[in-house]
Coordinates of C-alpha atoms and ligand atoms in Angstrom, one line a residue:
M1 CA -147.0 -56.1 169.8
A2 CA -145.5 -56.5 166.6
S3 CA -141.9 -54.8 167.9
T4 CA -140.0 -52.5 165.0
T5 CA -137.3 -53.1 167.4
T6 CA -136.3 -56.8 166.7
E7 CA -135.1 -57.7 163.2
W8 CA -137.3 -59.0 161.7
T9 CA -136.9 -61.9 159.3
P10 CA -138.8 -63.8 156.7
Q11 CA -139.6 -66.6 159.3
G12 CA -140.4 -64.8 161.7
W13 CA -144.1 -64.5 161.6
R14 CA -143.8 -68.3 163.0
E15 CA -143.3 -66.7 166.6
Y16 CA -146.6 -64.9 166.5
P17 CA -150.4 -66.3 166.9
L18 CA -151.8 -66.8 163.5
A19 CA -154.9 -66.0 162.6
Q20 CA -157.3 -68.3 159.9
S21 CA -154.3 -71.1 159.3
P22 CA -155.9 -74.8 158.0
T23 CA -154.7 -77.2 160.1
W24 CA -152.2 -78.6 157.7
P25 CA -152.2 -82.4 158.5
D26 CA -148.7 -83.5 157.9
A27 CA -145.3 -80.9 159.2
E28 CA -142.7 -82.8 157.2
H29 CA -144.9 -82.8 153.9
L30 CA -145.3 -78.9 154.0
A31 CA -142.1 -77.5 155.5
R32 CA -141.3 -80.0 151.8
I33 CA -143.2 -77.8 149.7
E34 CA -141.9 -74.5 151.4
R35 CA -137.9 -75.8 150.4
E36 CA -139.0 -76.2 146.8
L37 CA -141.0 -73.4 146.9
A38 CA -138.1 -71.7 147.9
T39 CA -135.8 -72.6 144.8
K40 CA -138.1 -71.2 142.2
P41 CA -138.0 -68.3 140.4
P42 CA -139.8 -64.8 142.1
L43 CA -142.6 -63.8 139.8
V44 CA -142.1 -60.2 140.2
F45 CA -139.3 -58.2 140.5
A46 CA -138.1 -55.7 143.5
G47 CA -138.0 -53.0 140.7
E48 CA -141.4 -53.5 139.1
A49 CA -143.1 -53.0 142.9
R50 CA -140.9 -50.1 143.3
R51 CA -142.7 -48.3 140.6
L52 CA -145.9 -49.5 141.3
Q53 CA -145.0 -47.7 144.9
D54 CA -144.2 -44.5 143.0
Q55 CA -147.4 -44.1 141.1
L56 CA -149.6 -45.3 144.1
A57 CA -147.6 -42.0 145.6
L58 CA -148.8 -40.0 143.0
A59 CA -152.8 -41.2 143.7
A60 CA -151.7 -40.6 147.7
S61 CA -151.3 -36.9 146.8
G62 CA -154.9 -37.1 144.7
R63 CA -153.0 -37.1 141.1
A64 CA -154.3 -40.9 140.3
F65 CA -157.4 -43.0 140.8
V66 CA -156.2 -46.8 141.7
L67 CA -158.5 -50.1 140.2
Q68 CA -157.5 -52.8 142.1
A69 CA -160.2 -56.1 141.0
G70 CA -160.2 -59.4 140.1
D71 CA -162.0 -62.6 141.8
C72 CA -162.6 -63.1 145.6
A73 CA -161.0 -66.1 145.2
E74 CA -159.0 -67.1 141.8
S75 CA -159.5 -71.3 140.8
F76 CA -157.6 -73.9 140.0
D77 CA -160.2 -75.3 137.6
E78 CA -160.4 -71.6 135.9
S79 CA -157.1 -71.1 134.6
S80 CA -157.9 -70.9 130.6
A81 CA -156.6 -68.1 128.5
D82 CA -159.8 -66.9 127.7
V83 CA -160.9 -66.3 131.3
I84 CA -158.2 -64.4 131.9
R85 CA -158.3 -62.4 128.9
D86 CA -161.9 -61.6 130.1
K87 CA -161.3 -60.6 133.5
L88 CA -158.5 -58.1 131.8
K89 CA -160.6 -56.7 129.1
V90 CA -163.2 -55.4 131.7
I91 CA -161.0 -54.0 133.4
L92 CA -159.3 -52.2 131.4
Q93 CA -162.7 -51.2 129.7
M94 CA -163.1 -49.7 133.2
A95 CA -160.3 -48.1 133.5
V96 CA -160.8 -46.3 129.8
A97 CA -164.2 -45.3 131.7
L98 CA -162.4 -44.0 134.7
T99 CA -160.1 -42.0 132.7
Y100 CA -162.1 -40.9 129.7
G101 CA -164.9 -39.5 132.2
A102 CA -163.0 -38.3 134.6
G103 CA -159.3 -37.3 133.2
V104 CA -157.3 -38.5 136.2
P105 CA -154.5 -41.7 135.4
V106 CA -155.9 -44.9 136.5
I107 CA -153.5 -47.7 137.9
K108 CA -154.6 -50.9 137.3
V109 CA -154.1 -53.8 139.7
G110 CA -155.1 -57.0 139.6
R111 CA -156.6 -59.3 142.1
I112 CA -154.8 -61.9 139.9
A113 CA -152.1 -64.2 139.5
G114 CA -152.3 -65.5 143.5
Q115 CA -155.3 -64.7 145.1
F116 CA -156.0 -68.2 146.1
A117 CA -156.1 -68.3 149.9
K118 CA -159.7 -67.0 151.7
P119 CA -160.3 -66.0 155.5
R120 CA -163.7 -68.0 156.4
S121 CA -165.9 -66.8 159.7
D122 CA -166.5 -70.6 160.7
D123 CA -163.6 -73.2 160.7
V124 CA -166.5 -75.8 160.2
E125 CA -169.0 -76.2 157.8
E126 CA -171.9 -78.1 158.5
R127 CA -174.1 -79.0 156.0
D128 CA -177.0 -81.9 156.9
G129 CA -175.3 -82.8 160.0
L130 CA -171.9 -83.4 158.2
R131 CA -169.1 -80.8 160.0
L132 CA -165.8 -80.5 157.9
D133 CA -163.1 -78.1 157.4
A134 CA -164.2 -75.1 156.1
F135 CA -162.6 -74.2 152.4
R136 CA -160.0 -71.7 152.6
G137 CA -159.4 -71.6 149.0
H138 CA -157.5 -73.4 146.3
I139 CA -154.1 -73.0 147.8
V140 CA -155.1 -75.1 151.0
N141 CA -158.3 -77.0 149.9
S142 CA -161.5 -77.8 147.7
E143 CA -164.5 -76.7 148.0
V144 CA -166.1 -79.9 147.1
F145 CA -167.7 -81.2 150.8
T146 CA -166.3 -84.3 151.2
K147 CA -163.4 -85.0 154.2
E148 CA -160.8 -86.2 151.5
A149 CA -161.3 -82.6 149.6
R150 CA -161.3 -80.7 152.6
R151 CA -158.3 -81.5 154.1
P152 CA -155.5 -79.1 153.7
D153 CA -152.7 -80.3 150.7
P154 CA -149.4 -79.0 151.3
D155 CA -148.8 -79.8 147.5
R156 CA -151.3 -77.0 146.4
L157 CA -149.0 -74.4 147.6
L158 CA -147.0 -75.7 144.5
S159 CA -150.0 -75.7 141.9
A160 CA -151.2 -72.2 143.3
Y161 CA -147.4 -71.2 142.2
H162 CA -147.5 -72.6 139.0
Q163 CA -150.7 -71.4 137.7
S164 CA -149.5 -67.7 139.2
V165 CA -146.9 -68.1 136.3
S166 CA -148.9 -68.6 133.7
T167 CA -150.6 -66.6 134.2
L168 CA -149.1 -63.4 135.1
N169 CA -147.0 -64.7 132.0
L170 CA -149.8 -64.1 130.2
L171 CA -150.9 -61.0 131.8
R172 CA -147.8 -59.6 130.6
A173 CA -147.9 -60.7 126.7
F174 CA -151.7 -59.5 126.4
T175 CA -150.3 -56.1 128.5
T176 CA -147.4 -55.4 126.3
G177 CA -147.7 -57.8 123.1
G178 CA -150.2 -55.4 121.5
F179 CA -153.4 -56.1 122.8
A180 CA -154.2 -53.6 125.2
A181 CA -153.3 -51.4 122.7
L182 CA -155.2 -48.0 123.2
S183 CA -155.9 -48.5 119.5
R184 CA -158.0 -51.6 120.0
V185 CA -160.1 -49.7 122.8
H186 CA -163.1 -51.0 120.5
A187 CA -162.1 -55.1 121.0
W188 CA -162.3 -54.9 124.4
N189 CA -166.0 -54.7 124.2
Q190 CA -167.5 -58.5 125.3
E191 CA -170.3 -59.1 123.0
F192 CA -173.0 -60.0 125.9
V193 CA -171.7 -56.2 126.8
A194 CA -171.8 -54.7 123.5
N195 CA -175.4 -55.6 123.3
S196 CA -175.9 -53.7 126.5
L197 CA -176.6 -50.3 127.6
E198 CA -173.7 -49.9 129.1
G199 CA -171.5 -51.5 126.3
K200 CA -173.0 -49.0 123.9
R201 CA -172.4 -46.1 126.0
Y202 CA -168.5 -47.7 126.3
E203 CA -168.8 -47.5 122.5
V204 CA -169.3 -43.6 122.2
I205 CA -166.0 -43.2 124.8
A206 CA -164.4 -45.6 122.0
D207 CA -165.5 -44.1 119.6
E208 CA -164.0 -40.6 120.5
I209 CA -160.6 -42.4 121.8
E210 CA -160.3 -43.8 118.1
R211 CA -160.7 -39.9 116.8
A212 CA -158.9 -38.7 119.0
L213 CA -156.3 -41.1 118.0
Q214 CA -157.0 -40.5 114.0
F215 CA -156.2 -36.7 114.4
M216 CA -153.0 -37.6 116.2
K217 CA -151.5 -39.3 113.5
A218 CA -152.7 -37.0 110.7
C219 CA -150.7 -34.8 112.3
G220 CA -147.7 -36.8 112.1
I221 CA -147.3 -37.9 115.4
D222 CA -146.6 -42.0 115.3
L223 CA -148.4 -43.7 117.5
H224 CA -146.4 -47.1 117.2
D225 CA -143.6 -45.0 118.9
D226 CA -146.0 -43.9 122.3
S227 CA -145.7 -47.5 124.4
A228 CA -148.1 -45.5 126.4
L229 CA -150.3 -46.4 123.8
Q230 CA -149.2 -49.2 122.5
S231 CA -148.7 -51.4 126.2
V232 CA -150.7 -50.8 129.8
E233 CA -148.7 -51.6 132.5
F234 CA -150.9 -54.1 134.9
Y235 CA -149.8 -55.1 138.5
T236 CA -150.9 -57.8 140.4
S237 CA -152.2 -58.1 144.2
H238 CA -153.5 -61.0 146.5
E239 CA -154.4 -61.2 150.1
A240 CA -151.1 -62.3 152.1
L241 CA -153.1 -65.2 154.2
I242 CA -150.7 -68.4 154.1
L243 CA -147.7 -67.2 154.9
N244 CA -145.9 -70.1 153.9
Y245 CA -146.1 -69.5 151.1
E246 CA -145.1 -65.9 151.6
E247 CA -142.5 -66.8 153.1
A248 CA -140.8 -68.5 150.6
L249 CA -141.2 -66.1 148.0
T250 CA -139.5 -63.4 150.3
R251 CA -136.1 -62.6 148.8
R252 CA -133.5 -60.0 149.2
D253 CA -133.5 -57.4 146.2
S254 CA -129.9 -57.3 145.7
L255 CA -130.0 -53.9 144.4
T256 CA -131.4 -52.5 147.4
G257 CA -130.3 -55.5 149.9
D258 CA -134.0 -55.1 150.9
W259 CA -136.6 -57.4 151.7
Y260 CA -139.4 -58.7 148.9
D261 CA -142.4 -60.7 148.8
C262 CA -141.6 -61.8 144.9
S263 CA -145.3 -63.5 144.8
A264 CA -147.3 -59.7 143.8
H265 CA -146.7 -56.7 143.9
L266 CA -149.0 -55.2 146.6
L267 CA -150.1 -57.2 149.2
W268 CA -152.7 -56.6 151.5
V269 CA -153.5 -58.1 154.9
G270 CA -157.4 -59.1 155.2
D271 CA -160.0 -57.6 158.1
R272 CA -159.5 -61.2 160.4
T273 CA -155.8 -61.2 160.0
R274 CA -155.0 -57.3 160.8
Q275 CA -153.9 -58.5 164.7
L276 CA -151.0 -56.0 165.2
D277 CA -149.6 -58.7 167.5
G278 CA -150.7 -61.1 164.9
A279 CA -148.0 -63.1 162.3
H280 CA -149.6 -61.5 159.9
V281 CA -149.0 -57.9 160.4
N282 CA -145.4 -59.0 161.7
F283 CA -144.3 -60.6 158.0
L284 CA -145.6 -58.2 156.0
R285 CA -144.5 -54.4 158.1
G286 CA -140.8 -56.5 157.0
V287 CA -141.2 -56.5 153.5
S288 CA -140.4 -53.4 151.1
N289 CA -143.9 -54.1 148.4
P290 CA -146.6 -51.0 148.7
L291 CA -149.0 -53.0 151.1
G292 CA -152.8 -52.9 151.2
L293 CA -154.8 -53.0 154.9
K294 CA -158.4 -54.2 154.9
V295 CA -160.4 -51.4 157.4
G296 CA -163.7 -53.0 158.3
P297 CA -166.4 -51.5 160.8
T298 CA -164.6 -53.3 164.4
M299 CA -161.4 -50.9 163.2
G300 CA -161.0 -48.0 165.8
V301 CA -158.9 -44.9 165.3
D302 CA -156.0 -46.2 167.6
E303 CA -156.0 -49.4 166.6
L304 CA -155.7 -47.5 162.8
R305 CA -153.0 -45.3 164.3
S306 CA -151.0 -47.9 165.6
L307 CA -151.4 -50.7 162.7
V308 CA -150.2 -47.5 160.5
S309 CA -146.8 -46.9 162.5
V310 CA -145.8 -50.3 162.2
L311 CA -146.9 -50.8 158.4
N312 CA -145.5 -47.6 157.3
P313 CA -143.1 -46.4 160.1
E314 CA -141.9 -43.6 157.8
N315 CA -145.0 -42.4 156.4
T316 CA -144.1 -43.4 153.0
P317 CA -146.4 -42.2 150.2
G318 CA -147.7 -45.0 147.9
R319 CA -146.5 -47.8 150.5
L320 CA -149.9 -48.1 152.3
T321 CA -153.3 -48.2 150.9
L322 CA -156.4 -48.4 153.3
I323 CA -159.2 -50.0 152.1
S324 CA -162.4 -49.4 153.4
R325 CA -164.8 -52.0 153.6
M326 CA -167.6 -50.7 156.0
G327 CA -171.0 -51.5 154.4
H328 CA -173.4 -49.0 152.6
G329 CA -175.3 -49.3 155.8
R330 CA -172.2 -47.7 158.1
V331 CA -170.1 -46.3 155.8
S332 CA -171.2 -42.6 156.3
E333 CA -170.9 -43.2 160.1
L334 CA -168.2 -45.3 160.4
L335 CA -164.8 -44.1 158.0
P336 CA -165.4 -40.3 159.0
P337 CA -163.5 -40.2 162.3
L338 CA -160.6 -42.6 161.1
V339 CA -160.5 -40.4 158.2
E340 CA -159.8 -37.5 160.0
A341 CA -157.7 -38.8 162.2
M342 CA -155.5 -39.7 159.7
S343 CA -155.4 -36.0 158.1
E344 CA -154.9 -34.9 161.3
D345 CA -151.6 -36.8 161.4
G346 CA -150.6 -36.1 158.6
R347 CA -150.7 -39.4 157.2
S348 CA -149.7 -40.1 153.5
E349 CA -151.5 -42.9 153.1
L350 CA -154.4 -44.0 150.2
W351 CA -157.7 -44.4 151.0
T352 CA -159.9 -46.8 148.7
C353 CA -163.1 -48.2 148.8
D354 CA -163.7 -51.9 149.0
P355 CA -168.2 -51.8 148.4
M356 CA -168.1 -55.6 148.3
H357 CA -167.0 -57.0 151.7
G358 CA -169.5 -55.2 153.8
N359 CA -172.7 -55.6 151.4
T360 CA -172.8 -59.6 151.7
F361 CA -175.7 -61.8 152.1
V362 CA -177.4 -65.0 151.7
A363 CA -180.5 -64.8 149.3
S364 CA -183.3 -67.0 149.5
G365 CA -182.0 -69.6 147.5
G366 CA -179.4 -70.2 149.7
Q367 CA -176.7 -68.4 147.4
K368 CA -174.2 -65.5 149.0
T369 CA -175.1 -62.4 146.7
R370 CA -174.5 -58.8 147.1
R371 CA -176.9 -55.9 145.6
F372 CA -175.3 -53.2 143.1
D373 CA -177.6 -50.5 144.7
D374 CA -175.7 -51.3 147.9
V375 CA -171.9 -51.8 146.3
L376 CA -173.3 -48.1 144.2
S377 CA -174.7 -46.5 147.6
E378 CA -171.2 -47.4 149.5
T379 CA -169.5 -46.4 147.0
S380 CA -171.2 -43.0 146.6
Q381 CA -171.1 -42.6 150.5
F382 CA -167.7 -42.7 150.4
F383 CA -167.1 -40.3 147.7
L384 CA -169.1 -37.6 150.3
V385 CA -167.4 -39.0 153.1
H386 CA -164.0 -37.7 151.2
Q387 CA -165.5 -34.4 149.6
A388 CA -166.8 -32.8 153.0
L389 CA -163.3 -33.9 154.7
G390 CA -161.4 -32.2 151.4
T391 CA -159.3 -35.5 150.7
W392 CA -159.1 -37.8 148.1
P393 CA -161.3 -40.8 147.2
G394 CA -158.0 -42.6 145.9
G395 CA -159.6 -45.5 144.4
L396 CA -161.7 -48.8 143.8
H397 CA -161.5 -52.3 145.0
V398 CA -164.0 -54.7 143.6
E399 CA -164.6 -58.6 143.1
L400 CA -165.3 -59.2 139.7
T401 CA -165.3 -61.3 136.4
G402 CA -165.5 -61.2 132.4
D403 CA -167.8 -64.3 132.3
D404 CA -171.3 -63.4 131.8
V405 CA -172.3 -64.9 135.5
T406 CA -175.4 -64.3 137.8
E407 CA -174.1 -63.5 141.2
C408 CA -175.1 -60.4 142.7
L409 CA -178.4 -58.6 142.0
G410 CA -179.8 -55.9 140.1
G411 CA -177.0 -53.2 138.0
G412 CA -177.2 -53.5 134.3
S413 CA -177.2 -56.9 133.7
R414 CA -181.1 -56.7 136.2
L415 CA -180.8 -59.8 138.0
N416 CA -182.9 -60.3 141.0
E417 CA -183.1 -63.6 143.0
T418 CA -184.3 -66.2 140.8
D419 CA -181.7 -65.8 137.7
L420 CA -179.2 -66.4 140.6
A421 CA -178.9 -70.0 139.7
Q422 CA -178.7 -69.5 136.1
N423 CA -174.5 -68.8 136.1
Y424 CA -173.5 -69.0 139.7
T425 CA -169.6 -69.9 139.2
S426 CA -168.1 -68.3 142.0
I427 CA -166.5 -70.4 144.7
C428 CA -166.4 -68.3 147.4
D429 CA -167.9 -64.1 147.0
P430 CA -170.6 -62.9 144.4
R431 CA -168.8 -61.1 141.8
L432 CA -169.9 -58.6 139.3
N433 CA -170.7 -59.9 136.1
A434 CA -169.1 -57.6 133.3
T435 CA -172.0 -55.1 132.4
Q436 CA -172.2 -54.7 136.1
S437 CA -168.5 -53.6 136.5
L438 CA -168.5 -51.6 133.6
D439 CA -172.5 -49.9 134.9
L440 CA -170.2 -49.3 138.1
A441 CA -167.1 -47.7 136.6
F442 CA -169.7 -45.4 134.6
H443 CA -171.3 -43.9 138.1
V444 CA -167.9 -43.5 139.5
A445 CA -166.3 -41.6 136.7
E446 CA -169.4 -39.6 137.2
Y447 CA -168.5 -39.3 141.1
L448 CA -165.0 -38.5 140.4
Q449 CA -165.9 -35.3 138.6
R450 CA -168.7 -34.5 140.6
Y451 CA -167.6 -35.0 144.3
A452 CA -163.1 -34.8 143.8
T453 CA -161.2 -32.1 142.2
P454 CA -157.5 -33.3 142.3
I455 CA -155.5 -32.3 144.6
G456 CA -153.1 -31.2 141.7
E457 CA -155.8 -29.0 140.3
R458 CA -157.3 -27.2 144.0
S459 CA -156.6 -23.0 144.2
L460 CA -154.3 -22.6 147.1
Ligands
PEP1 C1 -161.2 -60.4 150.4 O1 -161.4 -59.0 149.8 O2 -161.4 -61.5 149.3 C2 -161.5 -60.5 152.0 C3 -161.8 -61.6 152.5 O3 -161.7 -59.1 152.4 P1 -161.8 -58.7 153.8 O4 -160.6 -58.9 154.3 O5 -162.4 -57.4 154.0 O6 -163.7 -59.4 154.4
CO2 CO1 -164.2 -61.9 148.9

């Protein structure tokens, strides 16, 4: 088991069993790339990660809500400014719907600028009798089904770093350079969303926000002076799966002397790599970033208790977010004992809902898909569980894109199985498109109003 008594080092994970690892064909090539990555500048700063942790602590105490969203797997072939901008737009729109509808601050965390690695259920994929290595995300290999394309290539670690740099650079420009100013709330409505029911509903809120801003201006308040209205705090996150990459970007903070994984603000442990005695848990326990832990249907109460005590030994609020992903058919049965155990133990962890990963199935045309209604059902049950236990439903974790894709069924776009082939571009799991994402945000804003009283407002 990951012992907290041995001194932690960034390379210590190498002594533990490593799940979900590609078989790199050339160890020397990999080592060379690791050394090169270790000389590169950090993507994020420790102070930013601490700021996110402080905000997550607010959510853990029922005073804020987290929206964590983005691709299942970012693609090396889809890195244009338009793609990044449209993803950001839909996340900002969802945050507006949530903030306006529910009156709680929304902490915005992208699955972006580093979300390149995928755990897989099978190590190999078979098509027409040909068996090849599974696709593990663009940081490892390509989704193209040839022997050459599927061979893990260490140069991809460097490409992932460089794409993360340019994505983050653009995100920082968008979020602080005027694009995200609240006065542009109308401009975030994408064309195809603006023509939908959800887009029209959003326009009503945008009108009201605009009127409120005009009122403030008429009262003599200088809106240009207020950074909360002019810019948005946006954080990055990804699953810490390829530890060679994470180790190379782990640096000691000069202010505190603590280790930070500077590849993203928040790193999470996937449902398939959360073994207590495994390399991933051992690596993440030693970095001081805020962490996430996926909590799937096989998680037992004792296991969760051990994991939280390893990943958050001081029970620090904001340090650890538990991301429930049970599936709509089982969440009401499986989640309550886990939430109850955490409450009983006086734990500070924040609970969020990933209504995507427990609800994937293969459609008749062969595409992986999810039903919007199942996503909604798991989300509403998550809220009901927390209402019944008096705990705070702290956030939503979703896979989405700003593009008008046809990957998930139903929702605002009313897609059916025959529509899936029209514009299915995900290289891994099916994502909500912009209309479906906004539709979900409006529902969640309603659940927040109906089922959740911010803990700060409860009468004692
Ligand atoms: C993911 O978030 O993309 C993922 C693979 O999730 P999980 O670990 O919950 O299966
Ligand atoms: Co996924």
